[in-house]
XYZ file of C-alpha atoms in Angstrom:
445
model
C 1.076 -45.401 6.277
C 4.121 -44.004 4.448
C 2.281 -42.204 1.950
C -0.083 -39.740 4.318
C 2.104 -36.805 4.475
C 1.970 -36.864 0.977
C -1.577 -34.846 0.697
C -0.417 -32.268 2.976
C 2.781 -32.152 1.492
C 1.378 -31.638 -2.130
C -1.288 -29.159 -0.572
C 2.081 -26.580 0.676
C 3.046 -27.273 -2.653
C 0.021 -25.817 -4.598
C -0.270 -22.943 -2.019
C 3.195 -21.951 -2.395
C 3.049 -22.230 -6.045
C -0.288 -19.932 -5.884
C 1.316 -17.328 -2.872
C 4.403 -17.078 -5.191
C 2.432 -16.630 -8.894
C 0.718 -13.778 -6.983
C 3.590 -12.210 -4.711
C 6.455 -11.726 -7.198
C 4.535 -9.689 -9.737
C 2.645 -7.802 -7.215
C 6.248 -6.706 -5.484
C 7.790 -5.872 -8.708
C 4.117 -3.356 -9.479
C 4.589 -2.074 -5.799
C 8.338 -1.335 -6.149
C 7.336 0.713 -9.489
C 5.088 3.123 -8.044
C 7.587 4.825 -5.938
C 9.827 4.962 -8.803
C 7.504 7.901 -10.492
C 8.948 10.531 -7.298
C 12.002 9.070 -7.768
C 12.575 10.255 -11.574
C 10.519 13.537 -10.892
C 12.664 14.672 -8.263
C 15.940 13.271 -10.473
C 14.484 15.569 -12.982
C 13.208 18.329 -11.341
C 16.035 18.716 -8.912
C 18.043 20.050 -12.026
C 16.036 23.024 -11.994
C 17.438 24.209 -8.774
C 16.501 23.729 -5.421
C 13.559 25.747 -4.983
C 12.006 23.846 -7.643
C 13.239 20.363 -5.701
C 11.682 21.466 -2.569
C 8.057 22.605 -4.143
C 8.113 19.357 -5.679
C 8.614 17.495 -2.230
C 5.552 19.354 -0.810
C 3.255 18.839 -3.933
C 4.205 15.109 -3.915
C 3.470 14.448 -0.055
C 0.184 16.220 -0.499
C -0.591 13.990 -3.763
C 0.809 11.002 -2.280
C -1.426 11.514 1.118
C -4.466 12.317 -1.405
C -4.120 8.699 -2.986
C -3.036 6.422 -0.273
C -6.210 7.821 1.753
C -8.235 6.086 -1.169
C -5.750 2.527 -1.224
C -9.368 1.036 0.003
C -10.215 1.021 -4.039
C -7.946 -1.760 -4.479
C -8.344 -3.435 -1.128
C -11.728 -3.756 -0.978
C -12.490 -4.545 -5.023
C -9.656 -7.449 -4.926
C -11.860 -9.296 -2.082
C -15.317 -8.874 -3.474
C -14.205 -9.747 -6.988
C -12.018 -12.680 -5.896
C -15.430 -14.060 -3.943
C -17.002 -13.956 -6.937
C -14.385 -15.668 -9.134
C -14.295 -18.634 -6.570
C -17.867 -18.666 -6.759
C -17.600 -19.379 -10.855
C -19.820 -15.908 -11.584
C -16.985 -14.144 -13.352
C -19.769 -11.891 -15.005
C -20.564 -10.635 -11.297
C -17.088 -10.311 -10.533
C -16.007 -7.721 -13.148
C -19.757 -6.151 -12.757
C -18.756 -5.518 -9.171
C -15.325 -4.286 -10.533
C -16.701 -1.900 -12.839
C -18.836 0.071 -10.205
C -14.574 0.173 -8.074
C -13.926 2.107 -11.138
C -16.806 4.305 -11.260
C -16.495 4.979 -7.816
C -12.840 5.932 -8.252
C -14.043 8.180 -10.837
C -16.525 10.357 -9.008
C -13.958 10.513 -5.410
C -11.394 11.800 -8.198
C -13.425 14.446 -9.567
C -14.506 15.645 -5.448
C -10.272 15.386 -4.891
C -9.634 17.711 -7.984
C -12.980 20.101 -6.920
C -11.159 20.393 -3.668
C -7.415 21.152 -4.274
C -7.605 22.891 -7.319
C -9.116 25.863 -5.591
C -7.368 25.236 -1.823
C -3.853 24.380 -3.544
C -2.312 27.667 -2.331
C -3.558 26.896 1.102
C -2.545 23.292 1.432
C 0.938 24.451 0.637
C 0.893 26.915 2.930
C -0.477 24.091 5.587
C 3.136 22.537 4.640
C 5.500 24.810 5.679
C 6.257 25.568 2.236
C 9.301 28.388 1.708
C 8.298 31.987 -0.190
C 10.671 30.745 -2.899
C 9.397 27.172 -2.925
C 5.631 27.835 -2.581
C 5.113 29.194 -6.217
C 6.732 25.657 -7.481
C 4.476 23.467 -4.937
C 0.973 25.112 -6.264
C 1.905 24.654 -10.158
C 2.782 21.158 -9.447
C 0.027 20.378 -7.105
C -2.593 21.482 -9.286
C -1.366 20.504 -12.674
C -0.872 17.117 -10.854
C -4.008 16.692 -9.403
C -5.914 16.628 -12.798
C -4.233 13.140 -12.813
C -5.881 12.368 -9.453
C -8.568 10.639 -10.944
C -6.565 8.543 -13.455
C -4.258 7.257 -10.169
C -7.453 6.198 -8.602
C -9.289 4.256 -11.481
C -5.709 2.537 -11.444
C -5.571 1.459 -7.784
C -9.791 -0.096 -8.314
C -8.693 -1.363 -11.704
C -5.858 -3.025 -9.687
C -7.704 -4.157 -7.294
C -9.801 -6.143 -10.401
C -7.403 -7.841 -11.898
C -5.795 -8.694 -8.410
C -9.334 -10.516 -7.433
C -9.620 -12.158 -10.963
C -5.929 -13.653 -9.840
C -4.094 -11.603 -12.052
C -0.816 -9.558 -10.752
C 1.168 -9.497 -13.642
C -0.697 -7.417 -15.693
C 0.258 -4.494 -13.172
C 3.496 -4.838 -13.137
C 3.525 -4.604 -17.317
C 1.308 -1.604 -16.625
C 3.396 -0.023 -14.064
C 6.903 -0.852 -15.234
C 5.649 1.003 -18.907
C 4.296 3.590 -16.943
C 7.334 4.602 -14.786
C 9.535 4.549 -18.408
C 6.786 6.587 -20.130
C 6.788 9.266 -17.254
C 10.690 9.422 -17.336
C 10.840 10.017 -20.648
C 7.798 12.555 -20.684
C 9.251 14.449 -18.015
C 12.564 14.947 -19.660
C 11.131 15.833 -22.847
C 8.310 18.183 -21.180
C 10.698 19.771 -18.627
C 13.945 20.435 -20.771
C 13.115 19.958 -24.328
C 9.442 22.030 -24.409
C 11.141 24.210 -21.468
C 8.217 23.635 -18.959
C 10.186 23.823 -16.031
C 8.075 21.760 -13.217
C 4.717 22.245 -14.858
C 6.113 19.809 -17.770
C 7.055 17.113 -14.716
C 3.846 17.612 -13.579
C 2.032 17.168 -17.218
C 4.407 14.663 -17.526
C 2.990 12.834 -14.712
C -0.128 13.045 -15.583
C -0.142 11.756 -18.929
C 1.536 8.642 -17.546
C -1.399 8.210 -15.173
C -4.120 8.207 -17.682
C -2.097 6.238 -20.222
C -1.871 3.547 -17.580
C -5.637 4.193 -16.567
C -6.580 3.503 -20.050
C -4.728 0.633 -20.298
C -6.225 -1.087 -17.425
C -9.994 0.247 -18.620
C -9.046 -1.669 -22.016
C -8.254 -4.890 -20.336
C -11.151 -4.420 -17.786
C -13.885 -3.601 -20.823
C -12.435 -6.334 -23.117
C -13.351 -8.886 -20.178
C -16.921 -6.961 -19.201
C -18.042 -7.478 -23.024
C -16.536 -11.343 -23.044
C -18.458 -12.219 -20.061
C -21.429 -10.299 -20.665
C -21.053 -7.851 -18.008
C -22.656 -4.015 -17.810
C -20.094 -1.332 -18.087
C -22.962 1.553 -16.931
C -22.639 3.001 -13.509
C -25.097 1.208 -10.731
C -26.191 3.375 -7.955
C -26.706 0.674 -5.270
C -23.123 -1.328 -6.707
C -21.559 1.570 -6.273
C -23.012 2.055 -2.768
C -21.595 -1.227 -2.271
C -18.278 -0.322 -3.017
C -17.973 2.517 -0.900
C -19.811 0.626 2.194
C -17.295 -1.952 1.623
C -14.309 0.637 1.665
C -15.569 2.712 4.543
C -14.260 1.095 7.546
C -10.670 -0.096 5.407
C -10.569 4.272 4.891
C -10.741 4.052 8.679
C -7.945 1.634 9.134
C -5.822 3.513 6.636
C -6.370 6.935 8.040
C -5.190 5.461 11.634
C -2.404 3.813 10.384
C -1.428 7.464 8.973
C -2.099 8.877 12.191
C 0.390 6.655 13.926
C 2.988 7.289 11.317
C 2.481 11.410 11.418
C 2.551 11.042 15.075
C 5.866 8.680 14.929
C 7.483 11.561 12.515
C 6.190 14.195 15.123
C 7.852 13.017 18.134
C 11.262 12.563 15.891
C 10.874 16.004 15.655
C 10.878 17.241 19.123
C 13.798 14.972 19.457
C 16.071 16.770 17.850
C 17.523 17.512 14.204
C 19.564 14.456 14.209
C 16.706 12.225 15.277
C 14.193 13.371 13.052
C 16.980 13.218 10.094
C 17.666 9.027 10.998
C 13.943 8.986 11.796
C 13.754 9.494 8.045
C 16.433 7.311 6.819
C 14.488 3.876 9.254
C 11.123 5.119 7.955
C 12.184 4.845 4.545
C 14.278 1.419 5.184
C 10.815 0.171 7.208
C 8.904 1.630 4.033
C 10.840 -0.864 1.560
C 10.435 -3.954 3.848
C 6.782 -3.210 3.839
C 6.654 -3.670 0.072
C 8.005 -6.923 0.371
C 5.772 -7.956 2.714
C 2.754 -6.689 1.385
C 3.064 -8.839 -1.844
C 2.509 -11.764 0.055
C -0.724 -9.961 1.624
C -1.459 -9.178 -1.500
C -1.703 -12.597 -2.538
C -3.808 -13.539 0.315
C -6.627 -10.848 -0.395
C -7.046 -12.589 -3.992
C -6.533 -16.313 -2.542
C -8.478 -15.998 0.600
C -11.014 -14.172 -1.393
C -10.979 -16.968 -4.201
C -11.382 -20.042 -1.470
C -13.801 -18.417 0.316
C -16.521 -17.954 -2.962
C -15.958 -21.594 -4.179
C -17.359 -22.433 -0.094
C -14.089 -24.390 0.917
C -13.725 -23.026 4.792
C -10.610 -25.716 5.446
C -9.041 -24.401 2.310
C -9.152 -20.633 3.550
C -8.045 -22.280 7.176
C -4.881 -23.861 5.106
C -3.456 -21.350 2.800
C -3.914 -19.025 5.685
C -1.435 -20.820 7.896
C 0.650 -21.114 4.994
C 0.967 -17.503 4.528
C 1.355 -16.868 7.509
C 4.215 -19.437 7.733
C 5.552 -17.132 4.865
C 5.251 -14.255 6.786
C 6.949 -14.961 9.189
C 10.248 -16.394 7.158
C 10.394 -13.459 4.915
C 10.343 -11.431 7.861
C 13.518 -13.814 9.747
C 15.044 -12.955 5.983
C 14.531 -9.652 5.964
C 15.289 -8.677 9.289
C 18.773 -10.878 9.343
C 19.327 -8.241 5.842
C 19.111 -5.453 7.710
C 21.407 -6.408 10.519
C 23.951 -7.199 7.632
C 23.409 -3.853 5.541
C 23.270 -1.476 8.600
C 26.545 -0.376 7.552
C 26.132 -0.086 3.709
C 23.291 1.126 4.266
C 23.435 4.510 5.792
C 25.965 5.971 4.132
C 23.638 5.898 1.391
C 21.673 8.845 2.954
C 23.843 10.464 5.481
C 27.902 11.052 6.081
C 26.915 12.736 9.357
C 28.216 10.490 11.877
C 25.872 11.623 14.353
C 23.111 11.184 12.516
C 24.442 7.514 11.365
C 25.053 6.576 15.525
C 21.506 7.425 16.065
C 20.025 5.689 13.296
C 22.196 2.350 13.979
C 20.171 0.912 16.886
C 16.991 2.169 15.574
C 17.341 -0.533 12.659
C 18.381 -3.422 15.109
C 14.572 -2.657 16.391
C 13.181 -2.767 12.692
C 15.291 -5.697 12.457
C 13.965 -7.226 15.473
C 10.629 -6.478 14.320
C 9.884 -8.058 11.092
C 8.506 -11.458 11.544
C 6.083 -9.604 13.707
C 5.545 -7.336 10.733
C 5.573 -10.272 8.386
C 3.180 -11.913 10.550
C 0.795 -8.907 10.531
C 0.774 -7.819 6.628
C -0.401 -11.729 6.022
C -3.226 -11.543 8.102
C -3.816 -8.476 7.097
C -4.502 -9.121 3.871
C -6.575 -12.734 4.900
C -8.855 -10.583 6.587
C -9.008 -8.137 3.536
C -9.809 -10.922 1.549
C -12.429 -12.190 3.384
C -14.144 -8.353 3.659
C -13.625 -8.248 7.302
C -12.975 -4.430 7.139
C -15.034 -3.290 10.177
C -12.643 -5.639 12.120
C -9.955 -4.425 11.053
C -10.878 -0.750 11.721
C -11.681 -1.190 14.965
C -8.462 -3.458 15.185
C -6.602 -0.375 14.342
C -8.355 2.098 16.367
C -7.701 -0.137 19.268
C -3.796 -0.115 17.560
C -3.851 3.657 17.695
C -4.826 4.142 21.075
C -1.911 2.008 22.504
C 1.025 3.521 20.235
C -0.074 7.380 20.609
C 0.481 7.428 24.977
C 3.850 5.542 24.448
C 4.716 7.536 21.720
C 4.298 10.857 23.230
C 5.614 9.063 26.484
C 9.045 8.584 24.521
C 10.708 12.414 24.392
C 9.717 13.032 28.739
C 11.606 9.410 29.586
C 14.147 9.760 27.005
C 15.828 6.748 25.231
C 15.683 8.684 21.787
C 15.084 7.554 18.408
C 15.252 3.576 19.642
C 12.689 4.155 22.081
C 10.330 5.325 19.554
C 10.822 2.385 16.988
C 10.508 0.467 19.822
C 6.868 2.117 20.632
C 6.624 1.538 16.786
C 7.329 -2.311 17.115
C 4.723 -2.477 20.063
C 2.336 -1.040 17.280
C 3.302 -3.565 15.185
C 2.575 -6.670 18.026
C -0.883 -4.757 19.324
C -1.861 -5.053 15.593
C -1.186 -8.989 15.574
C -2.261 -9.871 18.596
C -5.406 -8.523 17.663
C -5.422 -9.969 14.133
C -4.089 -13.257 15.528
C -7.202 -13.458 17.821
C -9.476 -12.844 14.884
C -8.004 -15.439 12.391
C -8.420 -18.067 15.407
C -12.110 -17.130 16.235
C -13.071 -17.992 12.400
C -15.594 -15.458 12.220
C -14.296 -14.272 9.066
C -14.613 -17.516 7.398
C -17.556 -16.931 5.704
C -18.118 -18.229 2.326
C -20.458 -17.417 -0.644
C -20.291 -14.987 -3.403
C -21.103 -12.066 -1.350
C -20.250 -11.816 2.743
């Protein structure tokens, strides 16, 4: 009798072990990637600030450009975790390789399209006469890396599904260092101006790209496994990724929108609008690690056939989710005033930004509660749920949104519409993980 808690008590135990193994690294790789704009601009805003401002434009473009194809990692970590719980780790990096080929040929369509429409896209921007010139160099020097950036995110998405996150963050820590130190060398020592950051850049990407295609091909040749491109696996990967491009390509919708309305606000709204965004931004790292780590468990649980071990680690994520999200959420309330400052000494701008992050506050253990289940379903390969899921999302948040500047309540009111996102999105993910329909196990869904 005293001794029956034990099993579920040891069970916690092991998942939180696993969830934490996975989530650390995977934050630390996520809080990298950001770091490569970070040193570019530190670098490039030297130059002057026409220079600065044509790298801002390039960068969103390139930034949009990747994070359309996030899918790559997504959907490969969930197929090749299936496999790896079903013991058939020659399938698993098969199915791997043909992520990576597919990353390869959307790459070379990206670069066949910008290169040529770079001049336009900046224009699409808003881009400044002065500014403009600086914005097409970068852009199209920078998208020659576009391919490298995506065989990273599949390659990712590999190693994440053969339960392996801290590879990445080696990969991505040496590759924010090696782009620094390019980029000052390029930009002021070869006297390149931007088009050194940008080359810069770029060699960072493949070096990383060809560090995670060494690791990849080492384990395809120790297990056997075909490194040629497969037409119908490669199919497979892009079937898979389809409806997860739809999810990500509403999710941008509602954030363009949110920016949009900040904008018709006023200058001061749109100006805190930025400083939240980028707060809300870093929280979502945080809490993506731990979805993260349930697209490579769920994945892994749901190969080797064990439904009430899927059922367990879920609720145990989610349990996760939602502390980290009490956590973060009491941090904000605490750092509001340190905060700020950081971005703005307008005082206006600070007033209107204040109760915006008591809402983002407010709102993380929803948003903890939604990246978990997030990523269960990811794991699983429930994409077309989660597409429609966020279509449905999409459809709520853009009335309210647009509702927001005719009834007034400002800035809050609209991270308020944001946080009703936020609980459409898990009451509709909640409802899903209770059904059980994605539970289904096997080496393929």
């Amino acid at each position: 009798m005293t001794q029956a808690p034990a099993a579920p008590k040891a069970a916690r135990r092991r998942h939180d072990r696993e969830i934490i193994a996975l989530a650390v690294p995977a934050f630390g790789a996520l809080v990298a990637e950001p770091l490569f704009v970070l040193a570019d601009s530190a670098i490039v805003g030297r130059l002057g600030t026409a220079q600065l401002a044509g790298l801002g434009v390039a960068s969103a473009l390139l930034t949009t450009a990747v994070s359309i194809f996030v899918f790559l990692a997504y959907a490969t970590t969930g197929v090749v975790a299936r496999r790896v719980g079903a013991g058939d780790l020659q399938s698993a990096i098969r199915q791997g390789m043909d992520g990576i080929w597919l990353a390869l040929l959307l790459g070379a369509a990206v670069i066949a399209v910008v290169l040529p429409t770079a001049p336009a896209l900046v224009d699409l921007f808003g881009a400044s006469e002065t500014a403009a010139p600086y914005a097409i160099t970068y852009l199209r020097i920078s998208s020659l890396g576009i391919p490298a950036m995506l065989v990273v995110l599949a390659a990712t998405g590999v190693l994440r599904g053969l339960q392996d996150t801290k590879t990445p963050l080696y990969v991505a820590i040496g590759g924010f260092v090696a782009n620094a130190v390019l980029n000052v060398g390029l930009v002021y020592g070869a006297d390149l101006g931007i088009a050194g950051s940008a080359w810069g850049t770029v060699i960072a990407q493949c070096g990383m790209a060809a560090v995670y295609l060494f690791v990849v091909v080492r384990g395809a040749k120790q297990h056997g496994a075909s490194l040629r491109p497969d037409a119908a696996g490669i199919r497979a990967c892009a079937q898979a990724g389809a409806p997860l491009l739809v999810r990500t390509l509403s999710l941008r919708a509602i954030l363009m929108i949110a920016t949009a309305v900040a904008a018709r606000l006023g200058d001061s709204d749109i100006a805190a609008h930025q400083i939240v965004l980028s707060l809300w931004s870093l929280l979502a790292f945080a809490l993506d690690a731990i979805a993260i780590a349930g697209q490579a468990i769920i994945g892994r649980y749901l190969g080797a056939g064990d439904r009430d071990g899927a059922r367990a680690v879920c609720r145990r994520m989610v349990q996760w989710g939602i502390a980290s999200g009490v956590v973060l959420g009491l941090l904000v309330v605490l750092a509001r005033p340190l905060f700020i400052p950081l971005f703005t000494s307008d005082a206006t701008v600070q007033d209107t930004a204040l109760p915006a992050l008591v809402v983002v506050a407010l709102a993380q253990p929803i948003c903890g509660i939604v990246f978990v289940l997030d990523g269960v379903l990811m794991g699983a390969g429930d994409g077309p749920y989660l597409a429609w899921a966020m279509i449905v999302t999409l459809a709520v948040f853009t009335p309210v949104a647009l509702l927001v500047p005719t009834f007034g309540g400002g800035l809050t009111a609209l991270w308020g519409a944001m946080t009703l996102m936020m609980a459409v999105r898990m009451v509709t993910l909640w409802l899903r993980s209770r059904s059980g329909r994605w539970i289904v196990t096997g080496a393929t869904r």
